[in-house]
Coordinates of N, CA and C in Angstrom, one line a residue:
M29 N 11.7 8.1 -4.7 CA 11.3 7.0 -3.9 C 12.5 6.0 -3.9
P30 N 13.0 5.7 -2.7 CA 14.2 4.7 -2.6 C 13.8 3.4 -3.2
S31 N 14.8 2.7 -3.7 CA 14.6 1.4 -4.4 C 13.9 0.4 -3.6
N32 N 14.1 0.3 -2.2 CA 13.4 -0.7 -1.4 C 11.9 -0.3 -1.3
D33 N 11.6 0.9 -1.4 CA 10.2 1.3 -1.4 C 9.5 0.9 -2.7
V34 N 10.2 1.1 -3.8 CA 9.7 0.8 -5.1 C 9.5 -0.8 -5.1
R35 N 10.5 -1.5 -4.6 CA 10.4 -2.9 -4.6 C 9.2 -3.4 -3.8
T36 N 9.0 -2.8 -2.6 CA 7.8 -3.2 -1.8 C 6.5 -2.8 -2.5
L37 N 6.5 -1.7 -3.2 CA 5.3 -1.3 -3.9 C 5.0 -2.3 -5.0
L38 N 6.0 -2.7 -5.8 CA 5.8 -3.6 -6.8 C 5.4 -5.0 -6.3
Q39 N 6.0 -5.4 -5.2 CA 5.7 -6.7 -4.6 C 4.3 -6.7 -4.1
A40 N 3.7 -5.6 -3.8 CA 2.3 -5.5 -3.4 C 1.3 -5.4 -4.6
A41 N 1.7 -4.6 -5.6 CA 0.9 -4.3 -6.7 C 0.7 -5.4 -7.7
V42 N 1.8 -6.2 -7.9 CA 1.7 -7.3 -8.9 C 0.8 -8.4 -8.5
P43 N 0.9 -8.9 -7.2 CA -0.1 -9.9 -6.8 C -1.6 -9.4 -6.8
T44 N -1.7 -8.1 -6.5 CA -3.1 -7.5 -6.5 C -3.6 -7.4 -7.9
A45 N -2.8 -7.1 -8.9 CA -3.2 -7.1 -10.3 C -3.5 -8.5 -10.7
G46 N -2.8 -9.5 -10.2 CA -3.1 -10.9 -10.5 C -4.4 -11.3 -10.0
V47 N -4.7 -11.0 -8.7 CA -6.0 -11.3 -8.1 C -7.1 -10.6 -8.9
G48 N -6.8 -9.3 -9.4 CA -7.8 -8.6 -10.1 C -8.1 -9.2 -11.5
A49 N -7.0 -9.8 -12.1 CA -7.2 -10.4 -13.4 C -8.0 -11.7 -13.2
L50 N -7.8 -12.4 -12.2 CA -8.5 -13.7 -11.9 C -10.0 -13.3 -11.6
A51 N -10.2 -12.3 -10.8 CA -11.5 -11.8 -10.5 C -12.3 -11.4 -11.7
A52 N -11.6 -10.7 -12.6 CA -12.2 -10.2 -13.9 C -12.6 -11.4 -14.7
A53 N -11.8 -12.5 -14.8 CA -12.2 -13.6 -15.6 C -13.4 -14.3 -14.9
V54 N -13.4 -14.5 -13.6 CA -14.5 -15.2 -13.0 C -15.8 -14.3 -13.1
S55 N -15.6 -13.0 -12.9 CA -16.8 -12.1 -13.1 C -17.3 -12.1 -14.5
A56 N -16.4 -12.2 -15.5 CA -16.9 -12.3 -16.9 C -17.7 -13.5 -17.1
V57 N -17.3 -14.6 -16.5 CA -18.1 -15.9 -16.7 C -19.4 -15.8 -15.9
V58 N -19.4 -15.3 -14.7 CA -20.6 -15.2 -13.9 C -21.5 -14.1 -14.3
A59 N -21.0 -12.9 -14.5 CA -21.9 -11.7 -14.7 C -21.7 -11.1 -16.1
G60 N -20.9 -11.6 -16.9 CA -20.8 -11.1 -18.3 C -19.8 -9.9 -18.3
A61 N -19.9 -9.1 -19.3 CA -19.0 -8.0 -19.5 C -19.1 -7.0 -18.4
E62 N -20.2 -6.7 -17.9 CA -20.4 -5.8 -16.8 C -19.6 -6.3 -15.5
G63 N -19.6 -7.6 -15.3 CA -18.9 -8.1 -14.2 C -17.4 -7.9 -14.4
A64 N -16.9 -8.2 -15.6 CA -15.5 -8.0 -15.9 C -15.1 -6.6 -15.7
I65 N -15.9 -5.6 -16.2 CA -15.6 -4.2 -16.0 C -15.6 -3.8 -14.6
G66 N -16.5 -4.3 -13.8 CA -16.6 -4.0 -12.4 C -15.3 -4.5 -11.7
A67 N -14.9 -5.7 -12.0 CA -13.7 -6.3 -11.4 C -12.4 -5.5 -11.8
I68 N -12.3 -5.1 -13.0 CA -11.2 -4.3 -13.5 C -11.2 -2.9 -12.8
V69 N -12.3 -2.3 -12.7 CA -12.4 -1.0 -12.0 C -12.0 -1.1 -10.5
A70 N -12.5 -2.1 -9.9 CA -12.2 -2.3 -8.5 C -10.7 -2.6 -8.3
T71 N -10.1 -3.3 -9.2 CA -8.7 -3.6 -9.1 C -7.9 -2.3 -9.3
L72 N -8.3 -1.5 -10.2 CA -7.6 -0.2 -10.4 C -7.8 0.7 -9.2
V73 N -9.0 0.7 -8.6 CA -9.2 1.5 -7.4 C -8.3 1.1 -6.3
V74 N -8.2 -0.2 -6.1 CA -7.4 -0.7 -5.0 C -5.9 -0.4 -5.2
I75 N -5.4 -0.6 -6.4 CA -4.0 -0.3 -6.6 C -3.7 1.2 -6.5
L76 N -4.6 2.0 -7.0 CA -4.5 3.5 -6.9 C -4.5 3.9 -5.5
F77 N -5.6 3.6 -4.7 CA -5.7 4.0 -3.4 C -4.6 3.5 -2.5
M78 N -4.3 2.2 -2.6 CA -3.3 1.7 -1.7 C -1.9 2.2 -2.1
G79 N -1.6 2.3 -3.4 CA -0.3 2.8 -3.8 C -0.1 4.3 -3.4
I80 N -1.1 5.1 -3.5 CA -1.0 6.5 -3.0 C -0.8 6.5 -1.5
G81 N -1.5 5.7 -0.8 CA -1.4 5.6 0.6 C 0.0 5.2 1.1
F82 N 0.5 4.2 0.4 CA 1.9 3.7 0.7 C 2.9 4.8 0.4
Y83 N 2.8 5.5 -0.7 CA 3.7 6.6 -1.0 C 3.6 7.7 0.1
V84 N 2.4 8.1 0.5 CA 2.3 9.2 1.4 C 2.9 8.7 2.8
L85 N 2.6 7.5 3.2 CA 3.1 7.0 4.5 C 4.6 6.9 4.5
Q86 N 5.2 6.5 3.4 CA 6.7 6.4 3.3 C 7.3 7.8 3.4
R87 N 6.7 8.8 2.7 CA 7.2 10.2 2.8 C 7.1 10.7 4.2
T88 N 6.0 10.4 4.8 CA 5.7 10.9 6.2 C 6.7 10.3 7.1
A89 N 7.0 9.0 7.0 CA 7.9 8.3 7.9 C 9.3 8.9 7.7
K90 N 9.7 9.3 6.6 CA 11.1 9.9 6.4 C 11.2 11.3 6.8
T91 N 10.1 12.1 6.6 CA 10.2 13.5 6.9 C 9.7 13.9 8.2
L92 N 8.6 13.3 8.6 CA 8.0 13.6 9.9 C 7.7 12.3 10.7
P93 N 8.7 11.6 11.2 CA 8.4 10.3 11.8 C 7.5 10.4 13.0
H94 N 7.5 11.5 13.7 CA 6.6 11.7 14.9 C 5.1 11.7 14.5
L95 N 4.8 12.0 13.3 CA 3.4 12.0 12.8 C 3.0 10.8 12.1
F96 N 3.9 9.8 12.1 CA 3.6 8.6 11.2 C 2.3 7.9 11.6
Q97 N 2.1 7.6 12.9 CA 0.9 6.9 13.3 C -0.4 7.7 13.0
A98 N -0.3 9.0 13.4 CA -1.5 9.8 13.1 C -1.8 9.9 11.7
M99 N -0.7 10.1 10.8 CA -0.9 10.2 9.4 C -1.5 8.9 8.8
G100 N -1.1 7.7 9.4 CA -1.6 6.5 8.9 C -3.1 6.4 9.2
L101 N -3.5 6.7 10.4 CA -4.9 6.7 10.7 C -5.7 7.7 9.9
M102 N -5.2 8.9 9.7 CA -5.9 9.8 8.9 C -6.0 9.4 7.4
L103 N -4.9 8.8 6.9 CA -4.9 8.3 5.6 C -5.9 7.2 5.3
Y104 N -6.0 6.2 6.3 CA -7.0 5.1 6.1 C -8.4 5.7 6.2
A105 N -8.7 6.7 7.1 CA -10.0 7.3 7.1 C -10.3 8.0 5.8
A106 N -9.3 8.7 5.3 CA -9.5 9.4 4.0 C -9.8 8.4 2.9
Q107 N -9.1 7.3 2.9 CA -9.3 6.2 1.8 C -10.7 5.7 1.9
I108 N -11.2 5.4 3.1 CA -12.6 4.9 3.3 C -13.6 6.0 2.8
L109 N -13.3 7.2 3.2 CA -14.2 8.3 2.8 C -14.3 8.4 1.2
L110 N -13.1 8.4 0.6 CA -13.0 8.5 -0.9 C -13.7 7.3 -1.5
L111 N -13.6 6.1 -0.9 CA -14.2 4.9 -1.5 C -15.8 5.1 -1.3
F112 N -16.2 5.6 -0.2 CA -17.6 5.9 0.0 C -18.2 6.8 -1.1
I113 N -17.4 7.9 -1.3 CA -17.8 8.9 -2.3 C -17.8 8.3 -3.7
F114 N -16.8 7.4 -4.0 CA -16.8 6.7 -5.3 C -18.0 5.8 -5.4
L115 N -18.3 5.1 -4.4 CA -19.5 4.2 -4.4 C -20.8 4.9 -4.6
A116 N -20.9 6.1 -3.9 CA -22.1 6.9 -3.9 C -22.3 7.5 -5.3
A117 N -21.2 7.9 -6.0 CA -21.3 8.4 -7.3 C -21.7 7.4 -8.4
F118 N -21.3 6.2 -8.1 CA -21.6 5.1 -9.1 C -22.7 4.2 -8.6
K119 N -23.5 4.6 -7.7 CA -24.5 3.8 -7.0 C -25.5 3.2 -8.0
N120 N -26.0 3.9 -9.0 CA -27.0 3.5 -9.9 C -26.4 3.3 -11.3
T121 N -25.1 3.0 -11.4 CA -24.5 2.8 -12.7 C -24.9 1.5 -13.4
T122 N -24.9 1.5 -14.7 CA -25.1 0.3 -15.4 C -23.8 -0.1 -16.2
L123 N -22.8 0.7 -15.9 CA -21.5 0.5 -16.5 C -20.8 -0.8 -16.0
F124 N -20.9 -1.1 -14.7 CA -20.4 -2.3 -14.2 C -21.3 -3.0 -13.2
N125 N -21.0 -4.2 -12.9 CA -21.8 -5.0 -11.9 C -21.3 -4.6 -10.5
P126 N -22.1 -4.1 -9.7 CA -21.7 -3.6 -8.3 C -21.2 -4.8 -7.4
R127 N -21.8 -6.0 -7.6 CA -21.4 -7.1 -6.8 C -20.0 -7.6 -7.1
A128 N -19.7 -7.7 -8.4 CA -18.4 -8.0 -8.9 C -17.4 -7.0 -8.4
F129 N -17.8 -5.7 -8.5 CA -16.9 -4.6 -8.0 C -16.6 -4.8 -6.5
A130 N -17.6 -5.0 -5.7 CA -17.5 -5.1 -4.3 C -16.6 -6.3 -3.9
L131 N -16.9 -7.4 -4.5 CA -16.1 -8.6 -4.1 C -14.7 -8.5 -4.5
T132 N -14.4 -7.9 -5.7 CA -13.1 -7.7 -6.2 C -12.4 -6.7 -5.3
L133 N -13.1 -5.7 -4.9 CA -12.5 -4.6 -4.0 C -12.0 -5.3 -2.7
V134 N -12.8 -6.1 -2.1 CA -12.4 -6.8 -0.9 C -11.2 -7.8 -1.2
A135 N -11.3 -8.6 -2.2 CA -10.2 -9.5 -2.5 C -8.9 -8.8 -2.9
G136 N -9.0 -7.7 -3.6 CA -7.8 -7.0 -4.0 C -7.2 -6.3 -2.8
T137 N -8.0 -5.8 -1.9 CA -7.5 -5.2 -0.7 C -6.8 -6.2 0.2
L138 N -7.4 -7.3 0.4 CA -6.7 -8.4 1.2 C -5.5 -8.9 0.5
A139 N -5.5 -9.0 -0.8 CA -4.2 -9.4 -1.5 C -3.1 -8.4 -1.3
W140 N -3.5 -7.1 -1.4 CA -2.5 -6.0 -1.3 C -1.9 -6.1 0.1
I141 N -2.8 -6.2 1.2 CA -2.3 -6.2 2.5 C -1.4 -7.4 2.8
A142 N -1.8 -8.6 2.3 CA -1.0 -9.8 2.5 C 0.4 -9.7 1.8
A143 N 0.3 -9.2 0.5 CA 1.6 -9.0 -0.3 C 2.5 -8.0 0.3
Q144 N 1.9 -6.9 0.8 CA 2.8 -5.9 1.5 C 3.4 -6.4 2.8
A145 N 2.6 -7.1 3.5 CA 3.2 -7.7 4.8 C 4.3 -8.7 4.5
R146 N 4.1 -9.5 3.4 CA 5.1 -10.4 3.0 C 6.4 -9.7 2.6
A147 N 6.2 -8.7 1.7 CA 7.3 -7.9 1.2 C 8.1 -7.2 2.4
H148 N 7.4 -6.7 3.4 CA 8.0 -6.1 4.5 C 8.8 -7.1 5.3
M149 N 8.2 -8.3 5.5 CA 8.9 -9.3 6.3 C 10.2 -9.8 5.6
K150 N 10.2 -9.8 4.3 CA 11.3 -10.3 3.6 C 12.4 -9.2 3.3
A151 N 12.0 -8.0 3.5 CA 12.9 -6.9 3.2 C 14.0 -6.8 4.3
K152 N 15.2 -6.5 3.9 CA 16.3 -6.4 4.8 C 16.5 -4.9 5.1
I153 N 15.7 -4.4 6.1 CA 15.7 -3.0 6.5 C 16.6 -2.8 7.7
L154 N 17.5 -1.9 7.6 CA 18.3 -1.6 8.8 C 17.5 -0.8 9.8
Y155 N 17.7 -1.3 11.1 CA 17.0 -0.6 12.2 C 17.8 0.5 12.8
V156 N 19.1 0.4 12.5 CA 20.1 1.4 13.0 C 20.8 2.0 11.8
E157 N 20.9 3.3 11.7 CA 21.6 3.9 10.7 C 23.1 3.7 10.9
P158 N 23.8 3.2 9.9 CA 25.3 3.0 10.1 C 26.0 4.3 10.5
D159 N 25.6 5.4 9.9 CA 26.3 6.7 10.2 C 26.2 7.1 11.7
S160 N 25.1 6.8 12.3 CA 24.9 7.2 13.7 C 25.7 6.4 14.6
M161 N 26.3 5.3 14.2 CA 27.1 4.5 15.1 C 28.5 5.1 15.3
T162 N 29.0 6.0 14.5 CA 30.3 6.5 14.7 C 30.5 7.2 16.0
G163 N 29.5 7.9 16.5 CA 29.6 8.6 17.8 C 29.6 7.7 19.0
D164 N 29.2 6.4 18.8 CA 29.2 5.5 19.9 C 30.4 4.7 20.1
R165 N 31.3 4.8 19.2 CA 32.5 3.9 19.3 C 33.5 4.6 20.3
P166 N 34.2 3.8 21.0 CA 35.2 4.3 21.9 C 36.4 4.8 21.1
E167 N 37.0 5.9 21.6 CA 38.1 6.5 20.8 C 39.4 5.7 21.1
K168 N 40.2 5.6 20.2 CA 41.5 4.9 20.4 C 42.5 5.9 21.0
T169 N 43.0 5.5 22.1 CA 43.9 6.4 22.9 C 45.4 6.1 22.5
G170 N 45.7 5.1 21.8 CA 47.0 4.8 21.5 C 47.7 3.9 22.5
H171 N 47.1 3.7 23.7 CA 47.6 2.8 24.7 C 47.2 1.3 24.3
S172 N 48.1 0.4 24.4 CA 47.7 -1.0 24.2 C 47.6 -1.7 25.5
S173 N 46.6 -2.4 25.6 CA 46.4 -3.1 26.9 C 46.4 -4.6 26.7

């Protein structure tokens, strides 16, 4: 993974982890240990799902740019399906508080999206590859005008 991709990934994951820590603290006060566990699990799910999605989209953009938009739509649909399966599997769990889990999941996702958008806006990404510019330069003919 190129360094600017790692930088963007970290700039999205760190604030999301911070929001998750804050949500875990609030959930622990409001719902006890089950609330804190629910918030921690939700934070890990958000970071895992969004991180894998970011990685897959970056690889797709570099190797198959013509499939980027379709891959993005498929990836988000797959993430929602996996989240639905996760929620269905833990529907009746007593391991964590479902309300704390759900609220942290939403807050973590919004934090990830906002942080990733901010990181992308601040990144200095070249829109034109410097190597491709060599063919566009006029050749020197040796004539001075």
